[in-house]
Amino acid sequence: RAKGNGRGRAEIFDQALRTELEIRAQLESDIRSGLAGDEFELHYQPVMSVATGSLRSYEALIRWRHPQRGMVPPNEFIPTAEESPLICEIGRWVLARATQQLAAWTRQDPDSHGDVTMAVNISARHLASPSLVEEVRDALHVSGLDARRLVLEITETVLLDEPTADAHLRDLRALGVTVSLDDFGTGYTSIGQLQKLQIDTLKIDQSFLRSDDPATQALVRLMVTAAHAFNLDVVAEGVETQEQLDRLVTIGCELAQGYYLGRPKPAQDTEIAVS
Ligand code: C2E
Ligand code: MG
Ligand code: MG
Ligand code: MG
């Protein structure tokens, strides 16, 4: 009987695994047809200067206008895409679209967009890909955008276990592209390690801003001080209230992003583009 039970459990496990694999395979094939059918779009969220309230940058955030499921947020398909070479195809599309968008805004309105940068999220697998540097060069060439106006956002996992990532970051920065470390504080990078990384900007994860705990606030202050000591710009993510913004002024954090300052919006709805 014990044997029978064991086999039963193994069959249930097998079935669950098969279902999981089938769901993933289906999602991958949907993403592929989504790319072919032009179902993805980018929304743009402003990054503002805390002191002047002026626009510093946009972050391009992908959405999937799925024919059956409606608007699908990135957390529902990017993690699966990251397990296959599909993430590199998505990344290439995002790079091309985002650089063309900023170039178009700049042509339409050079006075308010001349210094604005565009930030694009790059997954670990894509950063390790041998063709990334060429793809970035291509995107800049086709759009005509200056390399200094492109920011690549990467997360800490990239820096820990990919030896090629470091070489690619060096090449990208040699082109003039800026690199930003996203979601800082949620992973394993210590403040001391920041000094050695190939980065220009630190984005403090939104969970830190959310907390009213004095110890957490002291930690944010420490991150900002360390970043400045290492010559990094600092962006606070997830600013939702005036109170949080005031706190950033006190701490000396110069850049901020969040719903309070502007939500991610499609290109045609971004405030400055309409004016
Ligand atoms: P992220 O790069 O850390 O982007 C910030 C996320 O926080 C975005 O979620 C943004 O909409 C959200 N956010 C901004 N301000 C606030 C706020 O004040 N409150 C709250 N609660 N949320 C705020 P979104 O667009 O759903 O993207 C989630 C994640 O998906 C991104 O996190 C990024 O890791 C990934 N992602 C998005 N677009 C791309 C892409 O084009 N390529 C890749 N590889 N990943 C992407
Ligand atoms: Mg980001
Ligand atoms: Mg982030
Ligand atoms: Mg994130």
Coordinates of C-alpha atoms and ligand atoms in Angstrom, one line a residue:
R1 CA 0.0 0.0 0.0
A2 CA 2.8 2.4 0.8
K3 CA 4.3 1.7 -2.6
G4 CA 0.9 2.4 -4.2
N5 CA 0.7 5.7 -2.4
G6 CA 4.1 6.7 -3.5
R7 CA 3.3 6.0 -7.1
G8 CA 0.1 8.0 -6.8
R9 CA 1.9 11.0 -5.4
A10 CA 4.6 10.7 -8.2
E11 CA 1.8 10.7 -10.8
I12 CA 0.2 13.8 -9.3
F13 CA 3.5 15.5 -9.2
D14 CA 4.2 14.5 -12.8
Q15 CA 0.8 15.8 -13.8
A16 CA 1.4 19.2 -12.0
L17 CA 4.8 19.5 -13.7
R18 CA 3.3 18.7 -17.1
T19 CA 0.6 21.3 -16.6
E20 CA 3.2 23.9 -15.5
L21 CA 5.4 23.2 -18.5
E22 CA 2.3 23.4 -20.8
I23 CA 1.3 26.7 -19.4
R24 CA 4.8 28.1 -19.8
A25 CA 5.0 26.7 -23.4
Q26 CA 1.7 28.3 -24.2
L27 CA 2.8 31.7 -22.7
E28 CA 6.0 31.6 -24.7
S29 CA 4.2 30.9 -27.9
D30 CA 1.7 33.7 -27.1
I31 CA 4.6 36.1 -26.5
R32 CA 6.1 35.1 -29.9
S33 CA 2.9 35.9 -31.7
G34 CA 2.4 39.0 -29.6
L35 CA 5.8 40.3 -30.9
A36 CA 4.9 39.4 -34.5
G37 CA 1.4 41.0 -34.1
D38 CA 2.7 44.2 -32.5
E39 CA 0.7 43.7 -29.3
F40 CA 3.3 45.2 -27.0
E41 CA 3.5 48.8 -26.1
L42 CA 5.6 51.1 -23.9
H43 CA 4.3 53.4 -21.2
Y44 CA 6.6 56.2 -20.0
Q45 CA 7.0 57.3 -16.4
P46 CA 8.8 60.6 -15.5
V47 CA 11.8 60.8 -13.2
M48 CA 11.8 64.4 -11.7
S49 CA 14.4 66.6 -10.1
V50 CA 13.3 66.9 -6.5
A51 CA 14.7 70.5 -6.1
T52 CA 13.4 72.0 -9.3
G53 CA 10.5 69.8 -10.2
S54 CA 11.8 69.6 -13.8
L55 CA 11.7 66.5 -15.9
R56 CA 15.0 64.5 -15.9
S57 CA 14.2 61.2 -17.5
Y58 CA 11.5 58.8 -18.6
E59 CA 11.5 55.1 -17.7
A60 CA 10.0 52.9 -20.5
L61 CA 7.7 50.2 -19.0
I62 CA 6.4 47.5 -21.2
R63 CA 2.7 46.4 -21.3
W64 CA 1.0 43.8 -23.4
R65 CA -2.3 44.6 -25.1
H66 CA -3.4 41.0 -25.3
P67 CA -6.3 40.3 -27.7
Q68 CA -8.1 38.1 -25.1
R69 CA -6.6 39.1 -21.7
G70 CA -6.6 42.9 -22.1
M71 CA -3.7 44.9 -20.8
V72 CA -1.2 42.5 -19.2
P73 CA 1.4 44.0 -16.8
P74 CA 5.1 43.0 -17.1
N75 CA 5.2 41.0 -13.9
E76 CA 2.8 38.5 -15.6
F77 CA 5.0 37.7 -18.6
I78 CA 8.6 39.1 -18.2
P79 CA 9.6 36.4 -15.6
T80 CA 8.6 33.7 -18.1
A81 CA 10.2 35.5 -21.0
E82 CA 13.4 35.7 -19.0
E83 CA 13.7 31.9 -18.9
S84 CA 14.1 31.8 -22.7
P85 CA 15.9 33.8 -25.4
L86 CA 12.5 35.6 -26.0
I87 CA 13.6 38.2 -23.4
C88 CA 16.3 39.3 -25.8
E89 CA 13.8 39.8 -28.6
I90 CA 11.6 41.8 -26.2
G91 CA 14.6 43.8 -25.1
R92 CA 15.6 44.6 -28.6
W93 CA 12.1 45.8 -29.4
V94 CA 12.0 48.0 -26.3
L95 CA 15.4 49.5 -27.0
A96 CA 14.4 50.4 -30.6
R97 CA 11.0 51.8 -29.6
A98 CA 12.1 53.8 -26.6
T99 CA 15.0 55.4 -28.4
Q100 CA 12.8 56.3 -31.4
Q101 CA 10.2 57.8 -29.0
L102 CA 12.7 60.1 -27.2
A103 CA 14.2 61.1 -30.6
A104 CA 10.7 62.0 -31.9
W105 CA 9.8 64.0 -28.8
T106 CA 13.1 65.9 -29.0
R107 CA 12.5 66.8 -32.7
Q108 CA 9.0 68.0 -31.8
D109 CA 10.0 70.0 -28.8
P110 CA 13.8 70.4 -28.4
D111 CA 13.5 73.0 -25.7
S112 CA 11.8 70.7 -23.1
H113 CA 13.4 67.4 -24.2
G114 CA 17.0 68.3 -25.2
D115 CA 18.5 67.0 -21.9
V116 CA 15.9 64.4 -21.0
T117 CA 17.1 60.8 -20.9
M118 CA 15.3 57.5 -21.6
A119 CA 15.7 54.6 -19.2
V120 CA 15.1 51.0 -20.5
N121 CA 15.0 47.9 -18.3
I122 CA 17.5 45.2 -19.4
S123 CA 17.2 41.7 -18.1
A124 CA 20.2 39.7 -16.9
R125 CA 20.1 37.2 -19.8
H126 CA 20.0 40.0 -22.3
L127 CA 22.9 41.8 -20.7
A128 CA 24.9 38.6 -21.0
S129 CA 24.0 38.2 -24.7
P130 CA 26.9 38.6 -27.1
S131 CA 24.8 40.9 -29.4
L132 CA 23.5 43.4 -26.8
V133 CA 26.2 46.0 -27.3
E134 CA 25.6 45.9 -31.1
E135 CA 21.9 46.2 -30.6
V136 CA 22.3 49.3 -28.4
R137 CA 24.6 50.8 -31.0
D138 CA 22.0 50.0 -33.7
A139 CA 19.1 51.5 -31.7
L140 CA 21.1 54.7 -31.2
H141 CA 22.1 54.8 -34.9
V142 CA 18.6 54.2 -36.2
S143 CA 17.0 56.7 -33.9
G144 CA 19.8 59.3 -34.1
L145 CA 19.7 59.6 -30.3
D146 CA 22.9 60.6 -28.5
A147 CA 24.3 57.7 -26.4
R148 CA 24.4 60.0 -23.3
R149 CA 20.6 60.1 -23.4
L150 CA 20.1 56.4 -23.0
V151 CA 20.0 54.8 -19.6
L152 CA 20.1 51.1 -19.1
E153 CA 18.5 49.8 -15.8
I154 CA 19.8 46.6 -14.5
T155 CA 19.3 44.7 -11.3
E156 CA 21.8 43.4 -8.8
T157 CA 21.5 39.7 -9.9
V158 CA 23.1 40.7 -13.2
L159 CA 26.3 41.9 -11.5
L160 CA 26.8 38.9 -9.2
D161 CA 26.9 35.9 -11.4
E162 CA 27.6 37.0 -15.0
P163 CA 31.3 37.6 -15.9
T164 CA 30.3 38.7 -19.4
A165 CA 27.9 41.3 -18.0
D166 CA 30.7 43.3 -16.6
A167 CA 32.5 43.4 -19.9
H168 CA 29.4 44.4 -21.7
L169 CA 28.7 47.2 -19.2
R170 CA 32.2 48.5 -19.7
D171 CA 31.6 48.5 -23.5
L172 CA 28.3 50.2 -23.2
R173 CA 29.6 52.9 -20.9
A174 CA 32.5 53.5 -23.3
L175 CA 29.8 54.3 -25.9
G176 CA 28.5 56.9 -23.5
V177 CA 25.4 55.0 -22.3
T178 CA 24.5 55.5 -18.6
V179 CA 23.9 52.5 -16.3
S180 CA 21.5 52.5 -13.4
L181 CA 21.2 49.9 -10.7
D182 CA 17.5 49.2 -10.2
D183 CA 15.6 48.1 -7.0
F184 CA 18.7 48.7 -4.9
G185 CA 18.5 47.3 -1.4
T186 CA 16.4 44.3 -2.2
G187 CA 19.3 42.0 -3.2
Y188 CA 22.7 41.1 -2.0
T189 CA 24.8 44.0 -3.1
S190 CA 26.3 45.8 0.0
I191 CA 26.9 49.5 0.1
G192 CA 30.6 49.0 0.0
Q193 CA 30.4 47.0 -3.3
L194 CA 28.8 50.0 -5.0
Q195 CA 32.2 51.5 -5.5
K196 CA 33.4 48.7 -7.7
L197 CA 30.4 48.4 -10.0
Q198 CA 30.1 49.7 -13.6
I199 CA 27.2 52.0 -12.7
D200 CA 26.3 55.7 -12.7
T201 CA 23.0 55.8 -10.9
L202 CA 21.4 54.1 -7.9
K203 CA 17.6 53.5 -7.8
I204 CA 16.5 52.9 -4.2
D205 CA 13.7 50.3 -4.2
Q206 CA 10.2 51.5 -3.5
S207 CA 9.8 49.4 -0.4
F208 CA 12.2 51.7 1.5
L209 CA 10.1 54.8 0.9
R210 CA 7.0 53.0 2.0
S211 CA 8.3 52.4 5.5
D212 CA 7.8 54.9 8.4
D213 CA 10.2 53.0 10.6
P214 CA 13.0 55.4 11.7
A215 CA 15.6 52.7 11.2
T216 CA 14.6 52.2 7.6
Q217 CA 14.7 55.9 7.0
A218 CA 18.2 56.0 8.5
L219 CA 19.1 53.3 6.0
V220 CA 17.8 55.4 3.1
R221 CA 19.9 58.3 4.3
L222 CA 23.0 56.1 4.5
M223 CA 22.4 54.8 0.9
V224 CA 22.1 58.4 -0.4
T225 CA 25.3 59.5 1.4
A226 CA 27.2 56.4 0.2
A227 CA 26.0 56.9 -3.4
H228 CA 27.1 60.5 -3.4
A229 CA 30.5 59.6 -1.9
F230 CA 30.9 57.2 -4.9
N231 CA 29.8 59.9 -7.4
L232 CA 26.5 58.2 -8.2
D233 CA 23.2 59.9 -8.8
V234 CA 20.3 58.6 -6.7
V235 CA 16.7 58.1 -7.7
A236 CA 14.1 57.3 -5.1
E237 CA 11.4 55.0 -6.6
G238 CA 7.7 54.8 -5.6
V239 CA 7.1 58.3 -4.3
E240 CA 3.3 58.4 -3.6
T241 CA 2.9 61.4 -1.2
Q242 CA 4.1 64.9 -0.6
E243 CA 5.4 63.8 2.8
Q244 CA 7.7 61.3 1.1
L245 CA 8.9 63.9 -1.3
D246 CA 9.6 66.3 1.6
R247 CA 11.6 63.6 3.3
L248 CA 13.8 63.2 0.2
V249 CA 14.6 66.9 0.2
T250 CA 15.8 66.6 3.8
I251 CA 17.9 63.6 3.0
G252 CA 19.4 65.2 -0.1
C253 CA 18.1 62.7 -2.6
E254 CA 18.0 64.7 -5.9
L255 CA 15.8 62.6 -8.1
A256 CA 12.4 60.9 -7.6
Q257 CA 9.9 58.7 -9.5
G258 CA 6.5 57.7 -8.4
Y259 CA 2.7 58.0 -8.8
Y260 CA 2.7 61.3 -6.9
L261 CA 5.0 62.8 -9.6
G262 CA 3.5 61.0 -12.6
R263 CA 2.1 57.6 -13.5
P264 CA 3.4 55.6 -16.5
K265 CA 1.4 56.6 -19.5
P266 CA 1.2 55.8 -23.2
A267 CA 3.4 58.1 -25.4
Q268 CA 0.4 60.2 -26.7
D269 CA -0.7 61.0 -23.1
T270 CA 2.7 62.1 -21.6
E271 CA 2.1 65.7 -20.4
I272 CA 5.1 67.4 -22.0
A273 CA 4.5 65.6 -25.3
V274 CA 1.0 67.1 -25.5
S275 CA 1.9 70.7 -24.6
Ligands
C2E1 P1 10.9 48.5 -12.2 O1 11.9 48.6 -13.3 O2 11.4 48.6 -10.8 O3 9.8 49.6 -12.5 C1 9.1 50.3 -11.5 C2 7.7 49.7 -11.3 O4 7.1 50.4 -10.2 C3 6.8 49.9 -12.5 O5 5.9 48.8 -12.5 C4 6.0 51.2 -12.1 O6 4.8 51.3 -12.8 C5 5.9 51.0 -10.6 N1 5.7 52.3 -9.9 C6 6.2 53.5 -10.2 N2 5.9 54.4 -9.3 C7 5.1 53.8 -8.4 C8 4.5 54.2 -7.2 O7 4.5 55.3 -6.8 N3 3.8 53.2 -6.5 C9 3.8 51.9 -6.9 N4 3.1 51.1 -6.1 N5 4.3 51.5 -8.0 C10 5.0 52.4 -8.8 P2 5.5 48.0 -13.8 O8 5.4 48.9 -15.0 O9 4.4 47.1 -13.5 O10 6.8 47.1 -14.0 C11 7.2 46.1 -13.1 C12 8.6 45.6 -13.4 O11 8.6 44.9 -14.7 C13 9.7 46.7 -13.6 O12 10.1 47.1 -12.3 C14 10.7 45.9 -14.3 O13 11.5 45.1 -13.5 C15 9.9 45.0 -15.2 N6 9.8 45.6 -16.6 C16 8.9 46.6 -17.0 N7 9.2 46.9 -18.3 C17 10.2 46.1 -18.7 C18 10.9 45.9 -19.9 O14 10.7 46.6 -20.9 N8 11.9 45.0 -19.9 C19 12.2 44.3 -18.9 N9 13.2 43.4 -19.0 N10 11.6 44.4 -17.7 C20 10.6 45.3 -17.6
MG2 MG 13.3 49.9 -13.8
MG3 MG 12.7 49.5 -9.7
MG4 MG 11.6 46.0 -10.3

